[in-house]
PDB file of C-alpha atoms and ligand atoms in Angstrom:
ATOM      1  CA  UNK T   1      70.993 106.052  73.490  1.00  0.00           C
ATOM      2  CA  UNK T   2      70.452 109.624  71.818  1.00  0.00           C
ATOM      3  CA  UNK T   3      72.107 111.044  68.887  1.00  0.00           C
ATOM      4  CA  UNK T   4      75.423 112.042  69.736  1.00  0.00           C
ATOM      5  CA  UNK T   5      76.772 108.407  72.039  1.00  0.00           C
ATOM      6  CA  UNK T   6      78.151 105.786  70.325  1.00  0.00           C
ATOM      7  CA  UNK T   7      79.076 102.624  72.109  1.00  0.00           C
ATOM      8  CA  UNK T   8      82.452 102.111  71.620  1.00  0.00           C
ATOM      9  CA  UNK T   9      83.274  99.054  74.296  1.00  0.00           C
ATOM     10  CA  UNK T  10      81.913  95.728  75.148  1.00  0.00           C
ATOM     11  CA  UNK T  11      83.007  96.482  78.712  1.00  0.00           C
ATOM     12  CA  UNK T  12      80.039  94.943  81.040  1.00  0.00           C
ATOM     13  CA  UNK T  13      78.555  98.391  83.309  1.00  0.00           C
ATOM     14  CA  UNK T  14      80.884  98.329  86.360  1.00  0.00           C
ATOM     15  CA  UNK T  15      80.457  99.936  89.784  1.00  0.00           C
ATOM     16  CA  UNK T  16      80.239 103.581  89.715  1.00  0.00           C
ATOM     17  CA  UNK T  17      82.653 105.576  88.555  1.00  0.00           C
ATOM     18  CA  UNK T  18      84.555 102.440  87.128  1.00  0.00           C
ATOM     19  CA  UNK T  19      83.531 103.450  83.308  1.00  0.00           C
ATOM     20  CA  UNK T  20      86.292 106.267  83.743  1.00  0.00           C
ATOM     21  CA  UNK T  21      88.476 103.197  83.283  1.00  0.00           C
ATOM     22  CA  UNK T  22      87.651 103.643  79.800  1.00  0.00           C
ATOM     23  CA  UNK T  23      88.979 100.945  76.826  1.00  0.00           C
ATOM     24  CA  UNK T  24      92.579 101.355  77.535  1.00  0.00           C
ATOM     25  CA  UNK T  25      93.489  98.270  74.993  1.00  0.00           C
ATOM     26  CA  UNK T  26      91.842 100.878  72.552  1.00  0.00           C
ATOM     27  CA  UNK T  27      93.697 103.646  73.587  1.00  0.00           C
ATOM     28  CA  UNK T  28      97.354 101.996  73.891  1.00  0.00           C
ATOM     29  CA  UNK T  29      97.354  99.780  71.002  1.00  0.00           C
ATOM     30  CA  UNK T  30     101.434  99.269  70.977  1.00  0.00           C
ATOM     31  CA  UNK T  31     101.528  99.394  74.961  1.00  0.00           C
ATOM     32  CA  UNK T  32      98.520  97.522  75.601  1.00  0.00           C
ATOM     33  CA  UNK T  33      96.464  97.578  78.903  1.00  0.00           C
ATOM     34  CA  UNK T  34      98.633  96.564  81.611  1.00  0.00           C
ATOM     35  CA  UNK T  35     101.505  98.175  83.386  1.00  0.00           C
ATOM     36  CA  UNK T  36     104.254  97.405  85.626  1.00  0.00           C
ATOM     37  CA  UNK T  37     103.672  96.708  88.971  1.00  0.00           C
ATOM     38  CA  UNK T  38     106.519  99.382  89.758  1.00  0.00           C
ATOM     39  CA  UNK T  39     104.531 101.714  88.107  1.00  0.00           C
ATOM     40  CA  UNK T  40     101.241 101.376  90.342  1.00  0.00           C
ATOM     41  CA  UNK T  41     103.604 101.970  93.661  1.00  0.00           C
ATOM     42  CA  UNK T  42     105.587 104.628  91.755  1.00  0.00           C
ATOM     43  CA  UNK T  43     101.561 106.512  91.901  1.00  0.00           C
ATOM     44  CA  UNK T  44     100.422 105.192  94.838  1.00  0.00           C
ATOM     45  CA  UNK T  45     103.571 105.289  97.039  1.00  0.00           C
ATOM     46  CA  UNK T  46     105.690 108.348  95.657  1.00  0.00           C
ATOM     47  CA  UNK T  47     102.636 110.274  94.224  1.00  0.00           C
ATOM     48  CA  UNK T  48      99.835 109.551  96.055  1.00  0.00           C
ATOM     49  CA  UNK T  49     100.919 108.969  99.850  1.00  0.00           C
ATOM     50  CA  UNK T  50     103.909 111.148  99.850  1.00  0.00           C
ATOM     51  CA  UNK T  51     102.783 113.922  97.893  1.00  0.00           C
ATOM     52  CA  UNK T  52      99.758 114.150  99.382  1.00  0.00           C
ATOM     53  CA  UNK T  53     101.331 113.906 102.926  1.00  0.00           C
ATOM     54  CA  UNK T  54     103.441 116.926 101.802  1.00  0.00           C
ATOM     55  CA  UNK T  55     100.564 119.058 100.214  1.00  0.00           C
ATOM     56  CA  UNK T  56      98.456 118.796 103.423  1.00  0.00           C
ATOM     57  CA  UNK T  57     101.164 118.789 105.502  1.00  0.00           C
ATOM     58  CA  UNK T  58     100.440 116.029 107.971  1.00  0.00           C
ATOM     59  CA  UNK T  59      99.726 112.682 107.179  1.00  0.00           C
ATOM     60  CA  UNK T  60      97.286 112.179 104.968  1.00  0.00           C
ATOM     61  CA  UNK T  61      96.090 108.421 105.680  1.00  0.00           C
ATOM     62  CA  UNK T  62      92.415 109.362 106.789  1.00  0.00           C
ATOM     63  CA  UNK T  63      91.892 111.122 102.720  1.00  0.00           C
ATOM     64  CA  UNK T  64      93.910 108.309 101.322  1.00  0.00           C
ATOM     65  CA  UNK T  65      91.533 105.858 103.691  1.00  0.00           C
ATOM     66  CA  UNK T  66      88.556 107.231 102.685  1.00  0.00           C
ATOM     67  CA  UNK T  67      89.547 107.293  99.090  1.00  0.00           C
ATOM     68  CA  UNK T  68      89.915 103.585  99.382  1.00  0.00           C
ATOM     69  CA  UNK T  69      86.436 103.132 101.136  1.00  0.00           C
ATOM     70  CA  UNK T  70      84.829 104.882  97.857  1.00  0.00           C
ATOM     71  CA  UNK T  71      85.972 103.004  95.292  1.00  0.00           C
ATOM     72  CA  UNK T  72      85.149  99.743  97.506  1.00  0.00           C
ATOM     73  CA  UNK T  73      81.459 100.695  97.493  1.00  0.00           C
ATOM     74  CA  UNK T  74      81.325 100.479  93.883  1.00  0.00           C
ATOM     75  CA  UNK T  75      82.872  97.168  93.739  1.00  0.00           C
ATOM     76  CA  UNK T  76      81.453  95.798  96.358  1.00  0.00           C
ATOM     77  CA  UNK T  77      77.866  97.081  94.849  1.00  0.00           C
ATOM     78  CA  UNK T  78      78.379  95.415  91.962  1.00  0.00           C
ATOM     79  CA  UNK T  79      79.041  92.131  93.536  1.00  0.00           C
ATOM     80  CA  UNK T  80      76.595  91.810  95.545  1.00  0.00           C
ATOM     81  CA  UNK T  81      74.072  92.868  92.798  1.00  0.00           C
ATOM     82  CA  UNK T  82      75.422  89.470  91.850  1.00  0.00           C
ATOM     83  CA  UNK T  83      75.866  87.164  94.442  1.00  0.00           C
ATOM     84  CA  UNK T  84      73.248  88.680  96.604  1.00  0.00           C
ATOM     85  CA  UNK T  85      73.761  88.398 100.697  1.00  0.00           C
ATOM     86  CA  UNK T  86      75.614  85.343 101.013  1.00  0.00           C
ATOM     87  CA  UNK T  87      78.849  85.973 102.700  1.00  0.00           C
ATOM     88  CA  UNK T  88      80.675  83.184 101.591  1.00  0.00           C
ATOM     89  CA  UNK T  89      79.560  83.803  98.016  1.00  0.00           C
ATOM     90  CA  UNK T  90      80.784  87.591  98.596  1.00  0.00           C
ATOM     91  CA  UNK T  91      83.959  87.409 100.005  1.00  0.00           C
ATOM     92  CA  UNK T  92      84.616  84.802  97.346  1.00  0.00           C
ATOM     93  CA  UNK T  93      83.884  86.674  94.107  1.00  0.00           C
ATOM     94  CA  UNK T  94      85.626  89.430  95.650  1.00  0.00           C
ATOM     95  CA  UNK T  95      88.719  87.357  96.467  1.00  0.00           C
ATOM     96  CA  UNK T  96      88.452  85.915  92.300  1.00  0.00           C
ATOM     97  CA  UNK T  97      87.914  89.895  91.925  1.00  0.00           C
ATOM     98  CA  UNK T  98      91.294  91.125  93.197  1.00  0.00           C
ATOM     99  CA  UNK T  99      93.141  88.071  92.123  1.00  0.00           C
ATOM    100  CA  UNK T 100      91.897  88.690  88.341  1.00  0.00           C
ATOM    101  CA  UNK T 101      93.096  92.306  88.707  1.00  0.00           C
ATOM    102  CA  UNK T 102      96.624  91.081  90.863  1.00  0.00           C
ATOM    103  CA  UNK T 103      95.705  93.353  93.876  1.00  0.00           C
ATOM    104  CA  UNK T 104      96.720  90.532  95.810  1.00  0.00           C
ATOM    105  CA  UNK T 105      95.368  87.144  97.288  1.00  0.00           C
ATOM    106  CA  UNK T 106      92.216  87.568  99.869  1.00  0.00           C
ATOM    107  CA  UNK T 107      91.511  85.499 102.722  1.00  0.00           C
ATOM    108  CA  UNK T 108      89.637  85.451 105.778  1.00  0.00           C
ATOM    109  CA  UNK T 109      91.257  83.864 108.469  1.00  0.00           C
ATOM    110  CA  UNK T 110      89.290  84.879 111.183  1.00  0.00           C
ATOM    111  CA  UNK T 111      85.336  85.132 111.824  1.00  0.00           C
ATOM    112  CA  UNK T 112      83.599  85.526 114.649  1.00  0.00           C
ATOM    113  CA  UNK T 113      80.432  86.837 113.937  1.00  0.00           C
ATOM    114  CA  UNK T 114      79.377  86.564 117.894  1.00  0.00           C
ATOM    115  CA  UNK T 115      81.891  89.745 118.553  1.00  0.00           C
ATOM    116  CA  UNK T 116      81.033  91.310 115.440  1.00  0.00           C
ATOM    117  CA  UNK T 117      84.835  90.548 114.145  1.00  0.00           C
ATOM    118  CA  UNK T 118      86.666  89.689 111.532  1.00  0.00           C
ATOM    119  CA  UNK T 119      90.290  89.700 110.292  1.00  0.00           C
ATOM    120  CA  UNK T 120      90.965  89.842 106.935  1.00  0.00           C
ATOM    121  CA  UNK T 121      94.401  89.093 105.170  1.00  0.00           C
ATOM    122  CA  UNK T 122      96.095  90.136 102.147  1.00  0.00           C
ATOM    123  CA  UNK T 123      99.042  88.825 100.717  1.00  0.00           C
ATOM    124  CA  UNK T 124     101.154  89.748  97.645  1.00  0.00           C
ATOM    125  CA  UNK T 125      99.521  92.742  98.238  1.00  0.00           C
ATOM    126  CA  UNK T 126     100.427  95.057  95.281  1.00  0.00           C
ATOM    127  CA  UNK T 127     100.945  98.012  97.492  1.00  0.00           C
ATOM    128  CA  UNK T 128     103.535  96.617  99.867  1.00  0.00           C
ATOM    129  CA  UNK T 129     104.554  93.326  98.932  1.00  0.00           C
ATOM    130  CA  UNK T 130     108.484  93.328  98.812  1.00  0.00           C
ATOM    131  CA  UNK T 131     109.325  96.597  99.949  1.00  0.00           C
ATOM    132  CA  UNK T 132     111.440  97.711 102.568  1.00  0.00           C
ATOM    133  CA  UNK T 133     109.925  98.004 105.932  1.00  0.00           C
ATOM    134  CA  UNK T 134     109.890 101.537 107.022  1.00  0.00           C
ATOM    135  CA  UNK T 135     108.631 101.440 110.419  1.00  0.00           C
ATOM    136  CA  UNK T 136     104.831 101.753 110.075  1.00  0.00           C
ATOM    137  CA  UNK T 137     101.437 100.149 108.258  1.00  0.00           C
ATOM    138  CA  UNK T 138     100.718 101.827 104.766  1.00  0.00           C
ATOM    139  CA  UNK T 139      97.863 100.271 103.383  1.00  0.00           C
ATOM    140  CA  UNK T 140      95.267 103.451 104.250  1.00  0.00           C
ATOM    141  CA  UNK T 141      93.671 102.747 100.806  1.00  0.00           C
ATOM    142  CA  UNK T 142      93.537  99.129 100.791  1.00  0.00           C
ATOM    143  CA  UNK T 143      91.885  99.368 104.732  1.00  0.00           C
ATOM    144  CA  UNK T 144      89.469 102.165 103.412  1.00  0.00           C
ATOM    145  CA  UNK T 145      88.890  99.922 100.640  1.00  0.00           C
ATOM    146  CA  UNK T 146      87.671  96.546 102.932  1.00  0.00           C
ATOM    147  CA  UNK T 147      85.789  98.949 104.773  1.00  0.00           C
ATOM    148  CA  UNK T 148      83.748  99.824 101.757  1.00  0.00           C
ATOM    149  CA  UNK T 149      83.204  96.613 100.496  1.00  0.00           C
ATOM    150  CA  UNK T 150      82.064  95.155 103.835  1.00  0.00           C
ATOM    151  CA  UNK T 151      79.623  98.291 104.207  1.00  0.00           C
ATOM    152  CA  UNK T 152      77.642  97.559 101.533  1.00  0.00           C
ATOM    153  CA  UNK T 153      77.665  93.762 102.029  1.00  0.00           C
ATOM    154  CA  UNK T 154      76.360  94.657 105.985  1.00  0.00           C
ATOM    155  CA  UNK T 155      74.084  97.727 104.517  1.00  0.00           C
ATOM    156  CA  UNK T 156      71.502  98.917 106.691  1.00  0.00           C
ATOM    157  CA  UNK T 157      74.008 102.183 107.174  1.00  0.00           C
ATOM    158  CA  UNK T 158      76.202  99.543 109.651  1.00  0.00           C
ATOM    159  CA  UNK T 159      79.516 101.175 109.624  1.00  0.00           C
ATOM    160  CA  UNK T 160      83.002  98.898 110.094  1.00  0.00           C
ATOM    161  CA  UNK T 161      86.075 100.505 111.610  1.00  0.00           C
ATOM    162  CA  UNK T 162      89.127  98.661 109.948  1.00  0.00           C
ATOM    163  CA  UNK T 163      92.655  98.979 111.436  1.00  0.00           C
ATOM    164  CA  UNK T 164      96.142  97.249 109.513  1.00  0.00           C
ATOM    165  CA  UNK T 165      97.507  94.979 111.840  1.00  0.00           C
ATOM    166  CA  UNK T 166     100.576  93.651 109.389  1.00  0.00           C
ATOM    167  CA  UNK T 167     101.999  95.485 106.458  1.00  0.00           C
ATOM    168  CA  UNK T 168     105.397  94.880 104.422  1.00  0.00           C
ATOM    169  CA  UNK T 169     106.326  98.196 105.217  1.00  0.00           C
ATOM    170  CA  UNK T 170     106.180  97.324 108.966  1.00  0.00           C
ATOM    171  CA  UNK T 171     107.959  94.375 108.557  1.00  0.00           C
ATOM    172  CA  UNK T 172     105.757  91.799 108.098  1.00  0.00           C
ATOM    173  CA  UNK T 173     104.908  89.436 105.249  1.00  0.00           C
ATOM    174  CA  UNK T 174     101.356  89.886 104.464  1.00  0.00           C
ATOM    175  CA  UNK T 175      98.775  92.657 105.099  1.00  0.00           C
ATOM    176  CA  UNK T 176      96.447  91.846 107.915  1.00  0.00           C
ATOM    177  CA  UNK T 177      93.482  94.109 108.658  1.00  0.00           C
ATOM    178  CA  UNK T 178      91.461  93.880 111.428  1.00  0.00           C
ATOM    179  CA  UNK T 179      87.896  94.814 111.346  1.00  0.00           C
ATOM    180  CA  UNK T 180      85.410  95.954 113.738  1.00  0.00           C
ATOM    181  CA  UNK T 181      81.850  96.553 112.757  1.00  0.00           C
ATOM    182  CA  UNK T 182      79.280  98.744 114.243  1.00  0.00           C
TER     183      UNK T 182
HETATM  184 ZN1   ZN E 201     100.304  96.665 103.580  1.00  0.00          ZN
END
């Protein structure tokens, strides 16, 4: 450390990028660090995928997708760094991950390694759970986001294509993705 940095939080070293997080029980002593989960959809929903639909002018699900796949290298990096290449181990720190955070409640009901398939299910997904259905999937970010994490568990540059199969805002009651890899 050179003259200059101070270390101001006991935060552990996250996955990249994750230190913009910064100390936000620091920063919002009378508010604290948690918010609403209204206020996450209010961003992610309103701001995010319908702003950004209407700035590019189409839909934007492919950005918001790949957004999603970005920040799930990080976290997926730094899982693995510490659970090392044991699936089971994997998927279930990440599952304790995203509970922790209340992203929702991981599973994996389906595995068949043979077809190089799996199926991977969310529910209470913080996204979608609850709201109206409005006719089609939404979870771009959350599908980029499995995508990422299952990259860097598979490494070797294997690439996994993952669709949404069953989303709230289709109608259903859980978030289902289904995932091919390459
Ligand atoms: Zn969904």
């Amino acid at each position: 450390m050179t003259k200059g940095q101070t270390k101001t939080s006991t935060r552990k070293a996250g996955p990249r990028g994750l230190e913009l997080l910064g100390d936000p029980a620091m920063g919002r002593p009378r508010l604290g660090p948690t918010a609403p989960v209204d206020m996450f959809r209010a961003l992610r929903l309103i701001g995010v995928m319908e702003g950004l639909d209407d700035t590019l002018g189409k839909d934007s699900s492919a950005l918001v997708h790949n957004s999603g796949k970005y920040l799930g290298y990080g976290l997926g990096q730094a899982i693995l760094d510490a659970t090392g290449r044991d699936l089971g181990k994997y998927v279930d720190a990440l599952a304790n991950k995203l509970r922790e955070l209340g992203v929702g409640i991981l599973s994996v009901p389906e595995l068949r390694l043979e077809d190089d398939f799996l199926k991977v299910r969310v529910d209470e997904c913080i996204t979608c759970a609850g709201m109206p259905p409005i006719g089609k999937v939404i979870c771009h970010f959350e599908a980029g986001f499995v995508a990422g994490v299952l990259e860097v568990f598979l490494g070797g540059g294997r690439k996994c294509r993952v669709r949404e199969v069953k989303c709230w805002a289709q109608g259903d009651k859980t978030c289902e993705f289904d995932v091919q890899i390459r």
